Amino acid sequence: MDPYELATRNTVEVVTDEELRALIDRPVRRVYTGYEPSGEIHLGHMVTVNKLMDLQQAGFEVTVLIADLHAFLNRKGTMEEIRETAEYNRRCFEGLGLRGAKYVLGTDVQLTPEYELAVLKLSQAITLNRAKRSMDEVGRQMDNPTVSQMVYPIMQMVDIATLEVDAAVGGIDQRKIHMLAREHLPSIGYPAPVCIHTPIINGLDGKKMSSSAGNVISVADSEEDIKKKMKKAFCPPEVENNPVLEILRYHVFPRTDAVAIRRPEKFGGDREFAAYEDLERAYAAGEIHPLDLKTAAAAHLIDILAPVHDYVCSR
């Protein structure tokens, strides 16, 4: 793939496409994503990890912000708990293959006078209503938000300027915050960033993915856990909102040359697919049984996550 194809595959939106193309032509280009350290790394996080790896391959310098202070503001635990989780999360990202990136802890860059002054300047320009709406998709207990949660999106905007990046990657739930950044960062002397948005994939039950709901596969899950969870996964005959197909599309195919469906000859024999689109068409046509699809997805996930276990345990 050329750099543009790598940068845009498996995305739902780029703001703007023209700006991304111009950015790719520059000799130095920088991109970042921020993660709240709040627990286990799971398939939801891996969507943006995979995209950062694509961008790294496309020639971008990648920065990962481990946003410990954001997690604290968003009610994710005490600072001591969050710091411990932050280091664990970093090792998980590296184990998934995101190496050679610059890892930055939020509290190392977000407590300077310059940073705080930028936050205060932007807070004068952004209404409380805009700040709240930007947090609706990402904040906890937003029916009764705290003042700290209104500071959260403004800090995320200042992160872009402080880290001196040209582009920001995030799930589509980050869109409102990113649009605020594009609108207001020029007022403090920083250009509007290119924004690359990835999809929010479904949980294993076809509903919103949530660790508390138990519908996720975590990097810490054992082979047996992955097999059990995949066997129970929702896998309708349709391709829309099918979590097993989403796993194959967003996690397996970007990391492998081909996906094999293993089955006895009496059920059609083995089949191999070099492209996700071909597998999706075959499944939609009824040529692949849901159980065979789930078995293949589980086998590939086990291979993908095995290096994470080895890396984290060896540190």
PDB file of N, CA and C in Angstrom, residues 191-259:
ATOM      1  N   PRO A 191      -1.667  25.535  14.206  1.00  0.00           N
ATOM      2  CA  PRO A 191      -2.548  25.209  13.075  1.00  0.00           C
ATOM      3  C   PRO A 191      -3.561  24.122  13.420  1.00  0.00           C
ATOM      4  N   ALA A 192      -4.662  24.127  12.682  1.00  0.00           N
ATOM      5  CA  ALA A 192      -5.685  23.093  12.862  1.00  0.00           C
ATOM      6  C   ALA A 192      -5.112  21.736  12.462  1.00  0.00           C
ATOM      7  N   PRO A 193      -5.263  20.715  13.315  1.00  0.00           N
ATOM      8  CA  PRO A 193      -4.700  19.403  12.994  1.00  0.00           C
ATOM      9  C   PRO A 193      -5.561  18.635  11.998  1.00  0.00           C
ATOM     10  N   VAL A 194      -4.934  17.777  11.235  1.00  0.00           N
ATOM     11  CA  VAL A 194      -5.668  16.776  10.465  1.00  0.00           C
ATOM     12  C   VAL A 194      -6.232  15.769  11.464  1.00  0.00           C
ATOM     13  N   CYS A 195      -7.475  15.352  11.270  1.00  0.00           N
ATOM     14  CA  CYS A 195      -8.113  14.426  12.213  1.00  0.00           C
ATOM     15  C   CYS A 195      -8.503  13.144  11.489  1.00  0.00           C
ATOM     16  N   ILE A 196      -8.032  12.029  11.993  1.00  0.00           N
ATOM     17  CA  ILE A 196      -8.269  10.720  11.395  1.00  0.00           C
ATOM     18  C   ILE A 196      -9.104   9.902  12.371  1.00  0.00           C
ATOM     19  N   HIS A 197     -10.306   9.538  11.953  1.00  0.00           N
ATOM     20  CA  HIS A 197     -11.245   8.877  12.859  1.00  0.00           C
ATOM     21  C   HIS A 197     -11.486   7.426  12.467  1.00  0.00           C
ATOM     22  N   THR A 198     -11.383   6.564  13.463  1.00  0.00           N
ATOM     23  CA  THR A 198     -11.613   5.132  13.278  1.00  0.00           C
ATOM     24  C   THR A 198     -12.997   4.764  13.820  1.00  0.00           C
ATOM     25  N   PRO A 199     -13.529   3.621  13.394  1.00  0.00           N
ATOM     26  CA  PRO A 199     -14.867   3.232  13.859  1.00  0.00           C
ATOM     27  C   PRO A 199     -14.859   2.764  15.310  1.00  0.00           C
ATOM     28  N   ILE A 200     -16.034   2.783  15.912  1.00  0.00           N
ATOM     29  CA  ILE A 200     -16.242   2.177  17.225  1.00  0.00           C
ATOM     30  C   ILE A 200     -16.843   0.798  16.961  1.00  0.00           C
ATOM     31  N   ILE A 201     -16.088  -0.246  17.246  1.00  0.00           N
ATOM     32  CA  ILE A 201     -16.579  -1.581  16.925  1.00  0.00           C
ATOM     33  C   ILE A 201     -17.475  -2.108  18.044  1.00  0.00           C
ATOM     34  N   ASN A 202     -18.319  -3.064  17.680  1.00  0.00           N
ATOM     35  CA  ASN A 202     -19.267  -3.645  18.633  1.00  0.00           C
ATOM     36  C   ASN A 202     -18.575  -4.603  19.598  1.00  0.00           C
ATOM     37  N   GLY A 203     -19.217  -4.791  20.741  1.00  0.00           N
ATOM     38  CA  GLY A 203     -18.788  -5.840  21.650  1.00  0.00           C
ATOM     39  C   GLY A 203     -19.174  -7.199  21.109  1.00  0.00           C
ATOM     40  N   LEU A 204     -18.733  -8.255  21.772  1.00  0.00           N
ATOM     41  CA  LEU A 204     -18.976  -9.618  21.284  1.00  0.00           C
ATOM     42  C   LEU A 204     -20.458  -9.973  21.228  1.00  0.00           C
ATOM     43  N   ASP A 205     -21.275  -9.248  21.988  1.00  0.00           N
ATOM     44  CA  ASP A 205     -22.712  -9.524  21.979  1.00  0.00           C
ATOM     45  C   ASP A 205     -23.465  -8.655  20.980  1.00  0.00           C
ATOM     46  N   GLY A 206     -22.725  -7.882  20.185  1.00  0.00           N
ATOM     47  CA  GLY A 206     -23.355  -7.013  19.205  1.00  0.00           C
ATOM     48  C   GLY A 206     -23.803  -5.683  19.766  1.00  0.00           C
ATOM     49  N   LYS A 207     -23.542  -5.445  21.059  1.00  0.00           N
ATOM     50  CA  LYS A 207     -23.919  -4.193  21.705  1.00  0.00           C
ATOM     51  C   LYS A 207     -22.667  -3.356  21.948  1.00  0.00           C
ATOM     52  N   LYS A 208     -22.853  -2.184  22.544  1.00  0.00           N
ATOM     53  CA  LYS A 208     -21.728  -1.290  22.789  1.00  0.00           C
ATOM     54  C   LYS A 208     -20.643  -1.996  23.599  1.00  0.00           C
ATOM     55  N   MET A 209     -19.406  -1.895  23.124  1.00  0.00           N
ATOM     56  CA  MET A 209     -18.298  -2.556  23.799  1.00  0.00           C
ATOM     57  C   MET A 209     -17.998  -1.889  25.135  1.00  0.00           C
ATOM     58  N   SER A 210     -17.888  -2.704  26.172  1.00  0.00           N
ATOM     59  CA  SER A 210     -17.613  -2.183  27.503  1.00  0.00           C
ATOM     60  C   SER A 210     -16.995  -3.269  28.363  1.00  0.00           C
ATOM     61  N   SER A 211     -15.897  -2.932  29.015  1.00  0.00           N
ATOM     62  CA  SER A 211     -15.269  -3.907  29.913  1.00  0.00           C
ATOM     63  C   SER A 211     -16.223  -4.319  31.016  1.00  0.00           C
ATOM     64  N   SER A 212     -17.015  -3.360  31.530  1.00  0.00           N
ATOM     65  CA  SER A 212     -17.946  -3.668  32.614  1.00  0.00           C
ATOM     66  C   SER A 212     -19.057  -4.611  32.160  1.00  0.00           C
ATOM     67  N   ALA A 213     -19.367  -4.590  30.863  1.00  0.00           N
ATOM     68  CA  ALA A 213     -20.403  -5.481  30.328  1.00  0.00           C
ATOM     69  C   ALA A 213     -19.865  -6.882  30.031  1.00  0.00           C
ATOM     70  N   GLY A 214     -18.539  -7.024  30.070  1.00  0.00           N
ATOM     71  CA  GLY A 214     -17.933  -8.329  29.831  1.00  0.00           C
ATOM     72  C   GLY A 214     -18.013  -8.801  28.396  1.00  0.00           C
ATOM     73  N   ASN A 215     -18.205  -7.873  27.448  1.00  0.00           N
ATOM     74  CA  ASN A 215     -18.351  -8.271  26.044  1.00  0.00           C
ATOM     75  C   ASN A 215     -17.119  -7.927  25.215  1.00  0.00           C
ATOM     76  N   VAL A 216     -15.952  -7.961  25.868  1.00  0.00           N
ATOM     77  CA  VAL A 216     -14.699  -7.616  25.195  1.00  0.00           C
ATOM     78  C   VAL A 216     -13.715  -8.775  25.276  1.00  0.00           C
ATOM     79  N   ILE A 217     -12.754  -8.740  24.381  1.00  0.00           N
ATOM     80  CA  ILE A 217     -11.586  -9.612  24.497  1.00  0.00           C
ATOM     81  C   ILE A 217     -10.417  -8.723  24.868  1.00  0.00           C
ATOM     82  N   SER A 218      -9.778  -9.060  25.968  1.00  0.00           N
ATOM     83  CA  SER A 218      -8.661  -8.287  26.488  1.00  0.00           C
ATOM     84  C   SER A 218      -7.341  -8.917  26.070  1.00  0.00           C
ATOM     85  N   VAL A 219      -6.285  -8.103  26.030  1.00  0.00           N
ATOM     86  CA  VAL A 219      -4.969  -8.655  25.707  1.00  0.00           C
ATOM     87  C   VAL A 219      -4.500  -9.624  26.786  1.00  0.00           C
ATOM     88  N   ALA A 220      -5.111  -9.559  27.975  1.00  0.00           N
ATOM     89  CA  ALA A 220      -4.728 -10.444  29.071  1.00  0.00           C
ATOM     90  C   ALA A 220      -5.450 -11.787  29.024  1.00  0.00           C
ATOM     91  N   ASP A 221      -6.442 -11.931  28.145  1.00  0.00           N
ATOM     92  CA  ASP A 221      -7.214 -13.171  28.081  1.00  0.00           C
ATOM     93  C   ASP A 221      -6.338 -14.338  27.610  1.00  0.00           C
ATOM     94  N   SER A 222      -6.571 -15.493  28.206  1.00  0.00           N
ATOM     95  CA  SER A 222      -5.847 -16.696  27.816  1.00  0.00           C
ATOM     96  C   SER A 222      -6.409 -17.253  26.506  1.00  0.00           C
ATOM     97  N   GLU A 223      -5.700 -18.220  25.938  1.00  0.00           N
ATOM     98  CA  GLU A 223      -6.194 -18.872  24.719  1.00  0.00           C
ATOM     99  C   GLU A 223      -7.569 -19.479  24.965  1.00  0.00           C
ATOM    100  N   GLU A 224      -7.715 -20.103  26.105  1.00  0.00           N
ATOM    101  CA  GLU A 224      -8.996 -20.756  26.423  1.00  0.00           C
ATOM    102  C   GLU A 224     -10.106 -19.713  26.561  1.00  0.00           C
ATOM    103  N   ASP A 225      -9.793 -18.585  27.202  1.00  0.00           N
ATOM    104  CA  ASP A 225     -10.781 -17.517  27.342  1.00  0.00           C
ATOM    105  C   ASP A 225     -11.220 -16.995  25.980  1.00  0.00           C
ATOM    106  N   ILE A 226     -10.250 -16.789  25.092  1.00  0.00           N
ATOM    107  CA  ILE A 226     -10.564 -16.263  23.760  1.00  0.00           C
ATOM    108  C   ILE A 226     -11.453 -17.231  23.000  1.00  0.00           C
ATOM    109  N   LYS A 227     -11.132 -18.513  23.068  1.00  0.00           N
ATOM    110  CA  LYS A 227     -11.943 -19.516  22.365  1.00  0.00           C
ATOM    111  C   LYS A 227     -13.368 -19.547  22.909  1.00  0.00           C
ATOM    112  N   LYS A 228     -13.508 -19.505  24.234  1.00  0.00           N
ATOM    113  CA  LYS A 228     -14.834 -19.540  24.846  1.00  0.00           C
ATOM    114  C   LYS A 228     -15.645 -18.302  24.477  1.00  0.00           C
ATOM    115  N   LYS A 229     -15.007 -17.145  24.558  1.00  0.00           N
ATOM    116  CA  LYS A 229     -15.713 -15.903  24.248  1.00  0.00           C
ATOM    117  C   LYS A 229     -16.122 -15.853  22.778  1.00  0.00           C
ATOM    118  N   MET A 230     -15.241 -16.280  21.899  1.00  0.00           N
ATOM    119  CA  MET A 230     -15.564 -16.245  20.470  1.00  0.00           C
ATOM    120  C   MET A 230     -16.661 -17.245  20.127  1.00  0.00           C
ATOM    121  N   LYS A 231     -16.656 -18.382  20.785  1.00  0.00           N
ATOM    122  CA  LYS A 231     -17.691 -19.386  20.519  1.00  0.00           C
ATOM    123  C   LYS A 231     -19.076 -18.856  20.870  1.00  0.00           C
ATOM    124  N   LYS A 232     -19.156 -18.005  21.920  1.00  0.00           N
ATOM    125  CA  LYS A 232     -20.437 -17.440  22.349  1.00  0.00           C
ATOM    126  C   LYS A 232     -20.784 -16.139  21.630  1.00  0.00           C
ATOM    127  N   ALA A 233     -19.874 -15.631  20.813  1.00  0.00           N
ATOM    128  CA  ALA A 233     -20.063 -14.314  20.204  1.00  0.00           C
ATOM    129  C   ALA A 233     -21.272 -14.283  19.280  1.00  0.00           C
ATOM    130  N   PHE A 234     -21.919 -13.155  19.245  1.00  0.00           N
ATOM    131  CA  PHE A 234     -23.037 -12.915  18.333  1.00  0.00           C
ATOM    132  C   PHE A 234     -22.505 -12.897  16.904  1.00  0.00           C
ATOM    133  N   CYS A 235     -23.064 -13.714  16.033  1.00  0.00           N
ATOM    134  CA  CYS A 235     -22.584 -13.800  14.655  1.00  0.00           C
ATOM    135  C   CYS A 235     -23.768 -14.063  13.729  1.00  0.00           C
ATOM    136  N   PRO A 236     -24.546 -13.017  13.416  1.00  0.00           N
ATOM    137  CA  PRO A 236     -25.726 -13.195  12.567  1.00  0.00           C
ATOM    138  C   PRO A 236     -25.333 -13.499  11.129  1.00  0.00           C
ATOM    139  N   PRO A 237     -26.275 -13.971  10.316  1.00  0.00           N
ATOM    140  CA  PRO A 237     -25.955 -14.242   8.910  1.00  0.00           C
ATOM    141  C   PRO A 237     -25.664 -12.970   8.126  1.00  0.00           C
ATOM    142  N   GLU A 238     -26.113 -11.830   8.630  1.00  0.00           N
ATOM    143  CA  GLU A 238     -25.856 -10.563   7.957  1.00  0.00           C
ATOM    144  C   GLU A 238     -24.441 -10.070   8.256  1.00  0.00           C
ATOM    145  N   VAL A 239     -23.933  -9.207   7.377  1.00  0.00           N
ATOM    146  CA  VAL A 239     -22.591  -8.663   7.586  1.00  0.00           C
ATOM    147  C   VAL A 239     -22.627  -7.383   8.414  1.00  0.00           C
ATOM    148  N   GLU A 240     -23.763  -6.682   8.418  1.00  0.00           N
ATOM    149  CA  GLU A 240     -23.854  -5.440   9.186  1.00  0.00           C
ATOM    150  C   GLU A 240     -23.921  -5.744  10.688  1.00  0.00           C
ATOM    151  N   ASN A 241     -23.191  -4.942  11.454  1.00  0.00           N
ATOM    152  CA  ASN A 241     -23.184  -5.072  12.919  1.00  0.00           C
ATOM    153  C   ASN A 241     -22.850  -6.486  13.376  1.00  0.00           C
ATOM    154  N   ASN A 242     -21.933  -7.105  12.672  1.00  0.00           N
ATOM    155  CA  ASN A 242     -21.484  -8.451  12.994  1.00  0.00           C
ATOM    156  C   ASN A 242     -20.113  -8.351  13.679  1.00  0.00           C
ATOM    157  N   PRO A 243     -20.032  -8.548  14.994  1.00  0.00           N
ATOM    158  CA  PRO A 243     -18.769  -8.335  15.704  1.00  0.00           C
ATOM    159  C   PRO A 243     -17.644  -9.271  15.268  1.00  0.00           C
ATOM    160  N   VAL A 244     -17.981 -10.466  14.806  1.00  0.00           N
ATOM    161  CA  VAL A 244     -16.927 -11.392  14.379  1.00  0.00           C
ATOM    162  C   VAL A 244     -16.289 -10.903  13.078  1.00  0.00           C
ATOM    163  N   LEU A 245     -17.110 -10.446  12.151  1.00  0.00           N
ATOM    164  CA  LEU A 245     -16.566  -9.874  10.924  1.00  0.00           C
ATOM    165  C   LEU A 245     -15.755  -8.615  11.220  1.00  0.00           C
ATOM    166  N   GLU A 246     -16.197  -7.834  12.196  1.00  0.00           N
ATOM    167  CA  GLU A 246     -15.444  -6.630  12.559  1.00  0.00           C
ATOM    168  C   GLU A 246     -14.066  -6.987  13.098  1.00  0.00           C
ATOM    169  N   ILE A 247     -13.982  -8.032  13.885  1.00  0.00           N
ATOM    170  CA  ILE A 247     -12.683  -8.473  14.401  1.00  0.00           C
ATOM    171  C   ILE A 247     -11.763  -8.856  13.246  1.00  0.00           C
ATOM    172  N   LEU A 248     -12.308  -9.583  12.293  1.00  0.00           N
ATOM    173  CA  LEU A 248     -11.501  -9.990  11.149  1.00  0.00           C
ATOM    174  C   LEU A 248     -11.069  -8.786  10.314  1.00  0.00           C
ATOM    175  N   ARG A 249     -11.981  -7.855  10.116  1.00  0.00           N
ATOM    176  CA  ARG A 249     -11.666  -6.688   9.290  1.00  0.00           C
ATOM    177  C   ARG A 249     -10.650  -5.758   9.942  1.00  0.00           C
ATOM    178  N   TYR A 250     -10.878  -5.416  11.205  1.00  0.00           N
ATOM    179  CA  TYR A 250     -10.076  -4.373  11.830  1.00  0.00           C
ATOM    180  C   TYR A 250      -8.852  -4.880  12.585  1.00  0.00           C
ATOM    181  N   HIS A 251      -8.839  -6.174  12.921  1.00  0.00           N
ATOM    182  CA  HIS A 251      -7.721  -6.681  13.706  1.00  0.00           C
ATOM    183  C   HIS A 251      -6.904  -7.756  13.007  1.00  0.00           C
ATOM    184  N   VAL A 252      -7.564  -8.639  12.286  1.00  0.00           N
ATOM    185  CA  VAL A 252      -6.848  -9.780  11.708  1.00  0.00           C
ATOM    186  C   VAL A 252      -6.236  -9.440  10.355  1.00  0.00           C
ATOM    187  N   PHE A 253      -7.039  -8.973   9.413  1.00  0.00           N
ATOM    188  CA  PHE A 253      -6.504  -8.726   8.073  1.00  0.00           C
ATOM    189  C   PHE A 253      -5.383  -7.687   8.034  1.00  0.00           C
ATOM    190  N   PRO A 254      -5.413  -6.620   8.854  1.00  0.00           N
ATOM    191  CA  PRO A 254      -4.278  -5.694   8.822  1.00  0.00           C
ATOM    192  C   PRO A 254      -2.968  -6.302   9.296  1.00  0.00           C
ATOM    193  N   ARG A 255      -3.032  -7.465   9.945  1.00  0.00           N
ATOM    194  CA  ARG A 255      -1.839  -8.068  10.524  1.00  0.00           C
ATOM    195  C   ARG A 255      -1.460  -9.412   9.894  1.00  0.00           C
ATOM    196  N   THR A 256      -2.141  -9.811   8.846  1.00  0.00           N
ATOM    197  CA  THR A 256      -1.832 -11.102   8.241  1.00  0.00           C
ATOM    198  C   THR A 256      -2.020 -11.040   6.740  1.00  0.00           C
ATOM    199  N   ASP A 257      -1.341 -11.920   6.024  1.00  0.00           N
ATOM    200  CA  ASP A 257      -1.455 -11.944   4.557  1.00  0.00           C
ATOM    201  C   ASP A 257      -2.715 -12.648   4.085  1.00  0.00           C
ATOM    202  N   ALA A 258      -3.203 -13.590   4.877  1.00  0.00           N
ATOM    203  CA  ALA A 258      -4.390 -14.346   4.472  1.00  0.00           C
ATOM    204  C   ALA A 258      -5.063 -14.945   5.691  1.00  0.00           C
ATOM    205  N   VAL A 259      -6.363 -15.150   5.590  1.00  0.00           N
ATOM    206  CA  VAL A 259      -7.138 -15.796   6.648  1.00  0.00           C
ATOM    207  C   VAL A 259      -7.642 -17.127   6.125  1.00  0.00           C
TER     208      VAL A 259
END
